[in-house]
XYZ file of C-alpha atoms in Angstrom:
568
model
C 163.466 -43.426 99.283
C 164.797 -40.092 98.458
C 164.470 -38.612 95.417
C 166.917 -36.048 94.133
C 165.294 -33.301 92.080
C 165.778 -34.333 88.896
C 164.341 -37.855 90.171
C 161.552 -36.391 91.042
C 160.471 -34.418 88.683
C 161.041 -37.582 86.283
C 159.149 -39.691 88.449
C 156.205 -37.534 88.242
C 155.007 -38.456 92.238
C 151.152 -38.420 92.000
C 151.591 -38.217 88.384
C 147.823 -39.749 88.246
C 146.095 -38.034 91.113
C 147.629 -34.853 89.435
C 145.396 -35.749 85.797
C 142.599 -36.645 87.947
C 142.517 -33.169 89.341
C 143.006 -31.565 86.041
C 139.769 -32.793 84.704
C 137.874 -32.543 87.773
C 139.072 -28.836 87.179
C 137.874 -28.730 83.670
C 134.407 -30.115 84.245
C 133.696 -27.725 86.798
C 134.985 -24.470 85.126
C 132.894 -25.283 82.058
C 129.556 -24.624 84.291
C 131.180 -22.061 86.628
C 133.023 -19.567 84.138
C 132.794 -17.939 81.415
C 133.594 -18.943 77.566
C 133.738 -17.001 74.634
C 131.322 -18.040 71.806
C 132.498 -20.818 69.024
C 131.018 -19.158 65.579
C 128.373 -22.260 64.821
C 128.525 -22.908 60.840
C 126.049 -25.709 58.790
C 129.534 -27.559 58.303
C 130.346 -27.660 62.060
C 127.190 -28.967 62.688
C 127.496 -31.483 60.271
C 130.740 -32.773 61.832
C 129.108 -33.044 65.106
C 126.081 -34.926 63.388
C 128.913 -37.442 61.784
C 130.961 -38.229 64.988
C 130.819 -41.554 66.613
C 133.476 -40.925 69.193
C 133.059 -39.176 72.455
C 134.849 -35.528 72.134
C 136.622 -33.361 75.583
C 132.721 -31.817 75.788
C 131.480 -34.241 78.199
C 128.111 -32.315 78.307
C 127.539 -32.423 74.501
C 128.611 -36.221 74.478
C 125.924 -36.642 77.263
C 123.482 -34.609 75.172
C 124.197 -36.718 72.121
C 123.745 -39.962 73.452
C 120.085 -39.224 74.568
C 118.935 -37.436 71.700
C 118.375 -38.391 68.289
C 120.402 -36.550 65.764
C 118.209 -33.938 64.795
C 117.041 -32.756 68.187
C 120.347 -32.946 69.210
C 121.569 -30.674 66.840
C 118.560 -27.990 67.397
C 119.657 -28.369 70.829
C 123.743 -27.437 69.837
C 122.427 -24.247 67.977
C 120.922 -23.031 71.072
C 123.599 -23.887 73.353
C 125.278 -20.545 74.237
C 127.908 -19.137 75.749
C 128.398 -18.337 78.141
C 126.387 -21.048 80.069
C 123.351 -20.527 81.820
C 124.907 -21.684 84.816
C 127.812 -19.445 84.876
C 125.972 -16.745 84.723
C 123.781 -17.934 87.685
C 127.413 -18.349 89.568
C 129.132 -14.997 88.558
C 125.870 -12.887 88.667
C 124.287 -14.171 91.756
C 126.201 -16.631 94.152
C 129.947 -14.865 93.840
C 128.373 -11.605 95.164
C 126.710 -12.704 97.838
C 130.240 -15.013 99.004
C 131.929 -11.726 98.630
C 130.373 -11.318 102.398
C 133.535 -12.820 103.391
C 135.426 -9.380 103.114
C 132.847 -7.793 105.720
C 132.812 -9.286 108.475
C 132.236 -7.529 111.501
C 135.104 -9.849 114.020
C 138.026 -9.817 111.231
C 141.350 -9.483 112.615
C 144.844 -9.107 110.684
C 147.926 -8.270 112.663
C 151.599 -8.447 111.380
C 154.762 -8.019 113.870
C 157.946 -7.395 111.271
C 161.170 -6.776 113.120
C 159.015 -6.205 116.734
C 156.678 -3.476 114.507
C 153.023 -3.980 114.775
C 150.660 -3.077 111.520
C 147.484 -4.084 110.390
C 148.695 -4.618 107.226
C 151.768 -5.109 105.363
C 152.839 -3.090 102.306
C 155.085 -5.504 100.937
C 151.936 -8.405 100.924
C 149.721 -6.495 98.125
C 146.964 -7.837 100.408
C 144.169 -6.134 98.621
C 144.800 -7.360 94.993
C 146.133 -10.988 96.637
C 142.863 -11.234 98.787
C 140.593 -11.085 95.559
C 143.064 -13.941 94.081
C 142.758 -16.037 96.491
C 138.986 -15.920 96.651
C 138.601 -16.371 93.116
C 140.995 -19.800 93.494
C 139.178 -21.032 96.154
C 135.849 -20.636 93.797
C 137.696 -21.521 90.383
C 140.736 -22.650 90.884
C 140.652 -24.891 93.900
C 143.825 -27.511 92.748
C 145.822 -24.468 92.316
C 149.271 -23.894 94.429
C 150.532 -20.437 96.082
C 154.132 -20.391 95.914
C 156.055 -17.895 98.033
C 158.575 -16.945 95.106
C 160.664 -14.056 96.105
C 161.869 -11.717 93.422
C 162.946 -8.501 95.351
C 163.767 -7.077 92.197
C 160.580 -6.913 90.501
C 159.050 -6.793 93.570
C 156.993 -10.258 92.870
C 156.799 -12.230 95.864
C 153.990 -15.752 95.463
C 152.684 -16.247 92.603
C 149.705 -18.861 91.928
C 150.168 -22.432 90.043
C 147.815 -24.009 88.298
C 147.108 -27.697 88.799
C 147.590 -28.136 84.779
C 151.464 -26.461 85.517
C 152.272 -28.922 88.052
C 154.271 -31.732 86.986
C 155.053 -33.618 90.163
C 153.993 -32.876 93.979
C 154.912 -34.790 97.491
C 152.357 -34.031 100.242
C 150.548 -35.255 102.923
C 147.072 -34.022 104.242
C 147.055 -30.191 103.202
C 150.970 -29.843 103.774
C 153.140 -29.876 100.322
C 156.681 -31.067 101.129
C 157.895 -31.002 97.626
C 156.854 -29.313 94.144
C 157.967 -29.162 90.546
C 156.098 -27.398 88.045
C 156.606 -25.808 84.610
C 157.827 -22.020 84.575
C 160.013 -19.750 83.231
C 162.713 -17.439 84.383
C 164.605 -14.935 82.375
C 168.213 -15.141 82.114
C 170.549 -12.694 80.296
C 167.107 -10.860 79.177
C 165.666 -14.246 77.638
C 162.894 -16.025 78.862
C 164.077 -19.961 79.376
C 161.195 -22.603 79.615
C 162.028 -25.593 81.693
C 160.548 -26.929 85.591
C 160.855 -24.976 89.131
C 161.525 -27.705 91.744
C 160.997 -26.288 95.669
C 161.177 -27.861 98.878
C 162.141 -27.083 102.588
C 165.853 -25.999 101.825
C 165.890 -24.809 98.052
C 164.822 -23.336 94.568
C 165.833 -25.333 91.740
C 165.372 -24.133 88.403
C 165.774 -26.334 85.092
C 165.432 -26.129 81.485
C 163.153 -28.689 79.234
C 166.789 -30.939 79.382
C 166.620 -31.000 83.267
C 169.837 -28.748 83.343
C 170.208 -27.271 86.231
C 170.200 -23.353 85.487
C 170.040 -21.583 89.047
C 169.785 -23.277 92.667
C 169.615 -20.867 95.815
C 168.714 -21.618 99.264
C 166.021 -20.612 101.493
C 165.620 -21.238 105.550
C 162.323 -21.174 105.847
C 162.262 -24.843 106.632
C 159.485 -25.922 104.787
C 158.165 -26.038 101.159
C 157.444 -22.249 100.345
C 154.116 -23.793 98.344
C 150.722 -24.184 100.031
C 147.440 -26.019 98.287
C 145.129 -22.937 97.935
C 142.053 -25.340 99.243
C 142.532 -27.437 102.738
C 139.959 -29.992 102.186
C 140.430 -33.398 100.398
C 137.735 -34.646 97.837
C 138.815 -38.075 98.485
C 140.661 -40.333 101.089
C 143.154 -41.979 98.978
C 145.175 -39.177 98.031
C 145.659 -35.345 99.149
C 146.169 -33.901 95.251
C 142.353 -33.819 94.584
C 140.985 -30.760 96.823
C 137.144 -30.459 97.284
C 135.578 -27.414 95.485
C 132.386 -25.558 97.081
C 130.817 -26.824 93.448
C 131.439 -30.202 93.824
C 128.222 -31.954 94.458
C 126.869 -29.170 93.083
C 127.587 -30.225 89.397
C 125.299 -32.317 88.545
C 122.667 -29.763 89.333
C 124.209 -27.653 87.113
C 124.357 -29.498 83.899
C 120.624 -30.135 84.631
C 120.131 -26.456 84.575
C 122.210 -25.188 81.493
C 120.424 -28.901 79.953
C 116.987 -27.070 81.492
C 117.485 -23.065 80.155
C 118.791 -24.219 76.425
C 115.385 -26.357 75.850
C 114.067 -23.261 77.194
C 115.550 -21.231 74.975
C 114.347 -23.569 72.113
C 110.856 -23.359 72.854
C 111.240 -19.702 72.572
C 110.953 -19.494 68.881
C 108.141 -21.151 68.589
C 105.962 -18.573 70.877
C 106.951 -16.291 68.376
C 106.819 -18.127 65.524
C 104.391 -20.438 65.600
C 104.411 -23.696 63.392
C 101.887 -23.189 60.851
C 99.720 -25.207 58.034
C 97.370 -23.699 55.408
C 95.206 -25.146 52.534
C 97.321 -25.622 49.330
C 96.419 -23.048 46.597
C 97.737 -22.045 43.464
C 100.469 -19.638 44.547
C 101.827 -17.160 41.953
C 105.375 -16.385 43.607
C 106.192 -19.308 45.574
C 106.563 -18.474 49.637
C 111.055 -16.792 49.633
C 111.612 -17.216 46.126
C 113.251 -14.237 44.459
C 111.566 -12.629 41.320
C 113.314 -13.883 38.363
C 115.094 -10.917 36.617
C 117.041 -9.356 33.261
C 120.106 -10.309 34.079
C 121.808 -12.537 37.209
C 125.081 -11.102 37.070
C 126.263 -9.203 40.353
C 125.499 -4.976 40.118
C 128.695 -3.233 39.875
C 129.534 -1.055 43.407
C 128.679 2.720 42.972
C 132.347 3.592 42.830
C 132.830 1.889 39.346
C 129.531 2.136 37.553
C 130.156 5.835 36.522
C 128.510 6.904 33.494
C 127.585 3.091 33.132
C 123.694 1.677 34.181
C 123.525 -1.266 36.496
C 122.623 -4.615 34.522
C 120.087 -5.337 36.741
C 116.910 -3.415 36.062
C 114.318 -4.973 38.909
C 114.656 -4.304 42.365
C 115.074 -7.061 44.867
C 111.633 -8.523 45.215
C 110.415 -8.921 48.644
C 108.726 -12.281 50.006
C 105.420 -13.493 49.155
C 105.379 -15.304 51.792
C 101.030 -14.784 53.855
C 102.149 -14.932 56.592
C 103.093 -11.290 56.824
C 101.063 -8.685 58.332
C 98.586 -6.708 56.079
C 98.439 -9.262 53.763
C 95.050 -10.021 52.328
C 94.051 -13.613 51.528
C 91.090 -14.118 48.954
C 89.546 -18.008 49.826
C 87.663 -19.090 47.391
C 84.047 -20.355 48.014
C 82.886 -23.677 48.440
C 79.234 -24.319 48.137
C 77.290 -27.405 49.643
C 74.715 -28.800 47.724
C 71.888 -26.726 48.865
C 74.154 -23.320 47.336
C 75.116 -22.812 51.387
C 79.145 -21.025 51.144
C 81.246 -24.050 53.921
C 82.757 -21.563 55.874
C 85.198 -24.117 57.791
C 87.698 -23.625 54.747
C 87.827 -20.276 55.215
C 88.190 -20.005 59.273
C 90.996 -23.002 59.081
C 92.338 -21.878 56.336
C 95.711 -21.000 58.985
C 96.186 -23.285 61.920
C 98.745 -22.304 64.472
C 100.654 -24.680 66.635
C 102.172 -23.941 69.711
C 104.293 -25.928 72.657
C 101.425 -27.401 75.402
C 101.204 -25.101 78.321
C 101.519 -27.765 80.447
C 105.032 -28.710 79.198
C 105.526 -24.999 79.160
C 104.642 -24.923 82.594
C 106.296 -27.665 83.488
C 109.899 -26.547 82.499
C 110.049 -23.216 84.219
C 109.014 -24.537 87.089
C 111.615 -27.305 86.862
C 114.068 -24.593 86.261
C 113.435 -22.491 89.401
C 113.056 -25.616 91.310
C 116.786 -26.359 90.286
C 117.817 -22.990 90.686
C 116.856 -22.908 94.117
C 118.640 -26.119 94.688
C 122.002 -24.761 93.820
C 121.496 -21.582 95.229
C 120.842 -23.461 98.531
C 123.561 -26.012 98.345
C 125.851 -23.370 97.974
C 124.389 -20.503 100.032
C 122.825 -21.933 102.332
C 119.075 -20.106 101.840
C 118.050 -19.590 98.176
C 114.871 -16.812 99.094
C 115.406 -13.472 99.352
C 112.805 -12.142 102.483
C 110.654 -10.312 99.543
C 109.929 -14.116 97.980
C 107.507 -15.786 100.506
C 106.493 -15.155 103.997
C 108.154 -16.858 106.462
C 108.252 -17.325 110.115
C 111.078 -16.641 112.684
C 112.093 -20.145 112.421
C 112.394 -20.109 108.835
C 114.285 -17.134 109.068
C 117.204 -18.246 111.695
C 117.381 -21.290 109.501
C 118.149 -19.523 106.763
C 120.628 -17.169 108.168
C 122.448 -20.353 109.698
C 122.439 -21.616 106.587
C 123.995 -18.505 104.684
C 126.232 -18.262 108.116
C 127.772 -21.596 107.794
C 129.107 -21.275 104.040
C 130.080 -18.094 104.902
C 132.101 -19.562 108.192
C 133.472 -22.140 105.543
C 134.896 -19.951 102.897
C 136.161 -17.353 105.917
C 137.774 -20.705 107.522
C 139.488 -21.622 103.990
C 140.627 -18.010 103.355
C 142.180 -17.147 106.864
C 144.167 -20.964 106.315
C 146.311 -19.901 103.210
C 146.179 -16.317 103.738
C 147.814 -16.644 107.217
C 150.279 -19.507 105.746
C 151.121 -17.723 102.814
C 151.450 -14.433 104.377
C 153.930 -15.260 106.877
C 156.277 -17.440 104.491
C 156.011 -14.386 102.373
C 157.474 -11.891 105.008
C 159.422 -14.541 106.399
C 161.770 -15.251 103.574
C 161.766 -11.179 102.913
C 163.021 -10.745 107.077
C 163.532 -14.129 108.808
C 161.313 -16.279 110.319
C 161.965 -15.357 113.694
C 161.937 -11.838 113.150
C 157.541 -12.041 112.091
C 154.299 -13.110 113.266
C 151.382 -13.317 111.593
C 147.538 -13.446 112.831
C 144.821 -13.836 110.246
C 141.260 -14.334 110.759
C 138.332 -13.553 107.798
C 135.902 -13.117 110.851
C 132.472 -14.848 111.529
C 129.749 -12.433 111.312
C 128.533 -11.582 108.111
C 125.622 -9.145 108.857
C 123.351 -11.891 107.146
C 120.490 -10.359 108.520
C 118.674 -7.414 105.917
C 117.602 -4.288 107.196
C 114.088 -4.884 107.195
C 114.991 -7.935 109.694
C 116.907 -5.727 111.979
C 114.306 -2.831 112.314
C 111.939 -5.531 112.780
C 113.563 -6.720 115.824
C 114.437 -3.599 116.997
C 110.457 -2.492 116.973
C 110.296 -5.615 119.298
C 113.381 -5.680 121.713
C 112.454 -6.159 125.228
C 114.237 -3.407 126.625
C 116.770 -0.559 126.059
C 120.085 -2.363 126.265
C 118.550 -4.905 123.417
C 117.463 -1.829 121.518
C 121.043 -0.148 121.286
C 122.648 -3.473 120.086
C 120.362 -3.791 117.496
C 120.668 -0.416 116.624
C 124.796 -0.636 116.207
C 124.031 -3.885 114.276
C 121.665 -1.731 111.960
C 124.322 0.929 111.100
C 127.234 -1.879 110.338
C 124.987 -3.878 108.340
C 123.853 -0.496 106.360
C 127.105 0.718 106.015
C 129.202 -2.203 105.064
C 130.944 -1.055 102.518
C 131.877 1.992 103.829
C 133.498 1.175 106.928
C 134.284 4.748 108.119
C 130.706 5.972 108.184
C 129.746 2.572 110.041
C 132.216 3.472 112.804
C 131.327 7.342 113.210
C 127.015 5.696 113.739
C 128.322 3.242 115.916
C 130.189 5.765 118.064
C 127.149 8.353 117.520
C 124.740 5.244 118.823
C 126.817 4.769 121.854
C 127.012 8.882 122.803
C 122.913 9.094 122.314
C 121.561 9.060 125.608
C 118.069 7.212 125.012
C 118.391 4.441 121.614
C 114.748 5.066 120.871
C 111.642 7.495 121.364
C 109.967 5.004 123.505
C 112.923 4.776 125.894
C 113.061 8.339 125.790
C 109.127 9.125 126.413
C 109.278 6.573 129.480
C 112.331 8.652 130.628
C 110.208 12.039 130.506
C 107.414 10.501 132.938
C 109.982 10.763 135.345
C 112.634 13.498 136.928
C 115.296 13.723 134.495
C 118.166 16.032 133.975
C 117.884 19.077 131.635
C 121.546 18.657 130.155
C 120.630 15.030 129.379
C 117.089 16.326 127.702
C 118.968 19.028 125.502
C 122.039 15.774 124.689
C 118.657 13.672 123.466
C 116.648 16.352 121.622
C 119.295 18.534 119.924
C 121.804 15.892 119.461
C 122.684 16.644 116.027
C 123.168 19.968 116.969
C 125.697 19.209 119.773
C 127.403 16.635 117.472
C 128.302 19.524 115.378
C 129.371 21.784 118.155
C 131.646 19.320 119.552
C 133.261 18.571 115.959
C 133.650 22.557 115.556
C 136.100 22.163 118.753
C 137.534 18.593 118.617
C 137.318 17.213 114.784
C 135.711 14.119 113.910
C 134.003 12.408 116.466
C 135.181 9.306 115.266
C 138.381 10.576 114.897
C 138.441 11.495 118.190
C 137.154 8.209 119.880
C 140.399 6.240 117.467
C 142.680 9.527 119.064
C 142.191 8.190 122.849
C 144.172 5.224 122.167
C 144.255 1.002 122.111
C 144.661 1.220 126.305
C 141.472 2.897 126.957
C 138.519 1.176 127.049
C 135.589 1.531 125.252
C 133.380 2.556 127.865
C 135.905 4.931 129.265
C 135.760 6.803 126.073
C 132.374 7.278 125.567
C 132.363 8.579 129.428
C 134.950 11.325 127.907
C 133.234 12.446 125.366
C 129.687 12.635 126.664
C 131.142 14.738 129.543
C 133.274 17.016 127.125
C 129.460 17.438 124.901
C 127.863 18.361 128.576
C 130.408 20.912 129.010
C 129.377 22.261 125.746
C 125.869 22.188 126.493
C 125.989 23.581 130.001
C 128.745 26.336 129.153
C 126.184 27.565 126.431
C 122.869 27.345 128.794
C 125.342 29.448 131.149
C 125.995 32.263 128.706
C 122.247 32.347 127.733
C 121.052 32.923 130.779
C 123.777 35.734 131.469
């Protein structure tokens, strides 16, 4: 059956599935992201001692039910945001998935109106990249609608799974949506549903009136799901999230680092006992003086004295350093002083090492877990020795999360993308190729000098050596391409290619290219610019090879025309 628009957003379709993916959203975002700190007060905790009902905090309910009262509260007090495990997300995991953005084999191409760029202006692409990656990590139930305002120049915007009111879809392929939004009309903003699908925009207020209707021909629903994958097979609302089997590792851990954090105290604070004596001042207590009302402020006492007359007394407490404590002397009955009252007259008590023990290594057994569930390799190559098939394990590892994430991005990127320019020029008028790449440069530095100490030959050497400056200079893509072009123009990759070169006949303009290379570099530059802007300068048609036969033979002409005017 058809539904009309107002039907269907009435009829709330996968009403259900839609709640479902709310709180699978909620219990993953309170381990993954940050949240400010509640302000924890003696009558909060009380209220959390009183409840018998389970609250929203699934955790703390957890928490609850397997401790008694009082632990459970010392446990709440040292319960901070944000969580342990967000921190071990945001800090460590979300920088290293940030790979994504480097790869060496990316390609984005855009054809508007038969013109070729690399990137758009009207897409935002850098700003909507970084969205996108953060829904796939955070938000992975969320929507991209393509929502053209030419005005404001706002073209998709993202929709929350808690916006959406009712969705039709099938696989990873939305047909229809309605979700709450606002538009402003006659400069005020109006609260009510959007409603899209393959022929139109349908806005309504809260009374499902229908305010504004246009139509698109895009021929399908300008919305996309911002993750492809579904978390189960009964319905296509509820995506999978790269932290969903994941989670209950990390309620261990933020369960693990707050007992931590309680046992920290007592390291520093032991628990203590002492013989009862006859104390003075009794161990906090305040010096009883004149008078207990409150001393006026300086700016009103004037010509008046204070009615207090005795300084705040400080704690008596024996416990602090310096202090002296007289024991007094207990005699056996041959007149020998017992000594044991004196050396226990303090006993310390601290936390077992072995539970000590116990719990850190729990912890970085966990954290290693999650690390390598969601990373693929949790050791850095400073961490533990490992062998060559270690290593290649772990890059595969790191390689195929990486492949996963690039897969995920290039989906919605390329789908959104070309909806975006296609309702902005018609859909016949664009093409659109996206692809996040597959190499990552997983492999460190040390790895790649490493291997190129033990290449079998020179070919193998200059590979690795154009691998080395794209991994080093990753982030600076300009400088990665002027090494790899410098690489490619050095006539021997290494000093032991070179010195096996010298044991036989070799050209003197090729010996002056290899020794004062640098030199030549700069020569050439003086005449031609940038070297790298140079190689970019000969053109898409040429091939690479060609180009570095050009410009090797334009840096011999250099070399030889100077040898000739030396020797004139």
């Amino acid at each position: 059956m058809v539904l009309e628009p107002k039907e269907f957003i009435k009829n709330r379709i996968n009403h259900s599935y839609i709640l479902k993916a709310q709180q699978q959203h909620k219990d993953l975002s309170y381990f993954t992201q940050s949240a400010l700190q509640d302000d924890i007060t003696v009558e909060y905790l009380r209220q959390w001692a009183n409840r018998k009902y389970a609250t929203s905090d699934k955790f703390l309910n957890w928490v609850k039910a397997v401790f008694k009262t009082d632990n459970f509260l010392s446990f709440f007090k040292y319960l901070r945001n944000p969580l342990a495990s967000a921190k071990l997300i945001n800090d460590d995991i979300k920088p290293q998935l940030r790979r994504v953005f480097h790869a060496d084999d990316s390609i984005f191409k855009y054809t508007v109106n038969g013109i070729e760029e690399a990137c758009h202006p009207e897409l935002m692409s850098d700003s909507f990249d970084d969205e996108l990656f953060n829904a796939i990590l955070f938000n992975h139930n969320s929507i991209v609608v393509q929502d053209i305002d030419i005005a404001n120049n706002r073209y998709r915007e993202f929709v929350q799974i808690d916006q959406v009111i009712s969705v039709d879809c099938e696989k990873d392929k939305i047909n229809k949506l309605a979700y709450k939004s606002c538009l402003e009309i006659n400069s005020e903003l109006v609260y009510g549903f959007s409603y899209l699908d393959s022929q139109r925009y349908i806005f309504f207020d809260k009374d499902l009136n229908e305010l504004v209707a246009v139509n698109h021909d895009l021929k399908e629903c300008p919305a996309d799901w911002v993750s492809s994958e579904n978390m189960f097979n009964d319905n296509c609302v509820i995506k999978k999230s790269i932290f969903s089997y994941a989670l209950t590792d990390l309620e261990e851990y933020v369960f693990l680092k707050t007992l931590q954090r309680m046992t920290e105290p007592n390291g520093a604070i032991p628990i203590t006992t002492k013989l009862k004596s006859n104390d003075t001042n009794a161990s906090g207590i305040l010096k009883k003086t004149v008078s207990d009302k409150e001393p006026m402020s300086s700016l009103t006492v004037g010509g008046q004295s204070a009615d207090i007359i005795n300084g705040v007394s400080s704690s008596e407490s024996q416990l602090q350093a310096g202090t002296i404590v007289a024991v007094a002397p207990v005699k056996d009955p041959n007149g020998n002083i017992n000594m044991d009252p004196i050396k226990h007259y303090f006993q310390f008590h601290y936390l077992p090492v072995e539970s000590l023990t116990y719990l850190n290594d729990r912890i970085k057994e966990i954290e290693n877990a999650i690390k390598s569930s969601l990373l693929g390799d949790f050791q850095e190559q400073n961490e533990a020795a490992k062998n060559e098939l270690q290593v290649a394990k772990g890059y595969d590892g790191k390689e195929d999360t990486l492949r996963w994430l690039s897969k995920e991005l290039s989906r919605i990127k390329k789908l959104s993308d070309y909806k975006t320019l296609a309702l902005l020029h018609g859909r016949d008028r664009v093409t659109v190729e996206v692809f996040f790449g597959t190499d990552f440069f997983i492999e460190s530095l040390d790895d790649l000098f490493s291997s190129f100490k033990n290449a079998p030959n020179a070919i193998e050497r200059r590979k690795i050596l154009k691998r080395i400056s794209q991994n080093k200079n990753k982030y600076n893509l300009t400088q990665a391409k002027r090494d790899v072009v410098l690489y490619m123009l050095l006539p021997y990759a290494s000093d032991t290619d070179f010195e096996i070169a010298l044991k036989k006949e070799m050209d003197n303009t090729v010996f002056q290219m290899q020794t004062r290379f640098d030199y030549w570099i700069s020569m050439f530059e003086a005449e031609y610019g940038q070297i790298e802007v140079f190689y970019d300068s000969l053109g898409d048609d040429l091939k690479e090879s060609s180009k570095i036969i050009l410009i090797t033979n334009l840096i011999k002409n250099i070399i030889n025309n100077e040898q000739t005017i030396s020797n004139a």
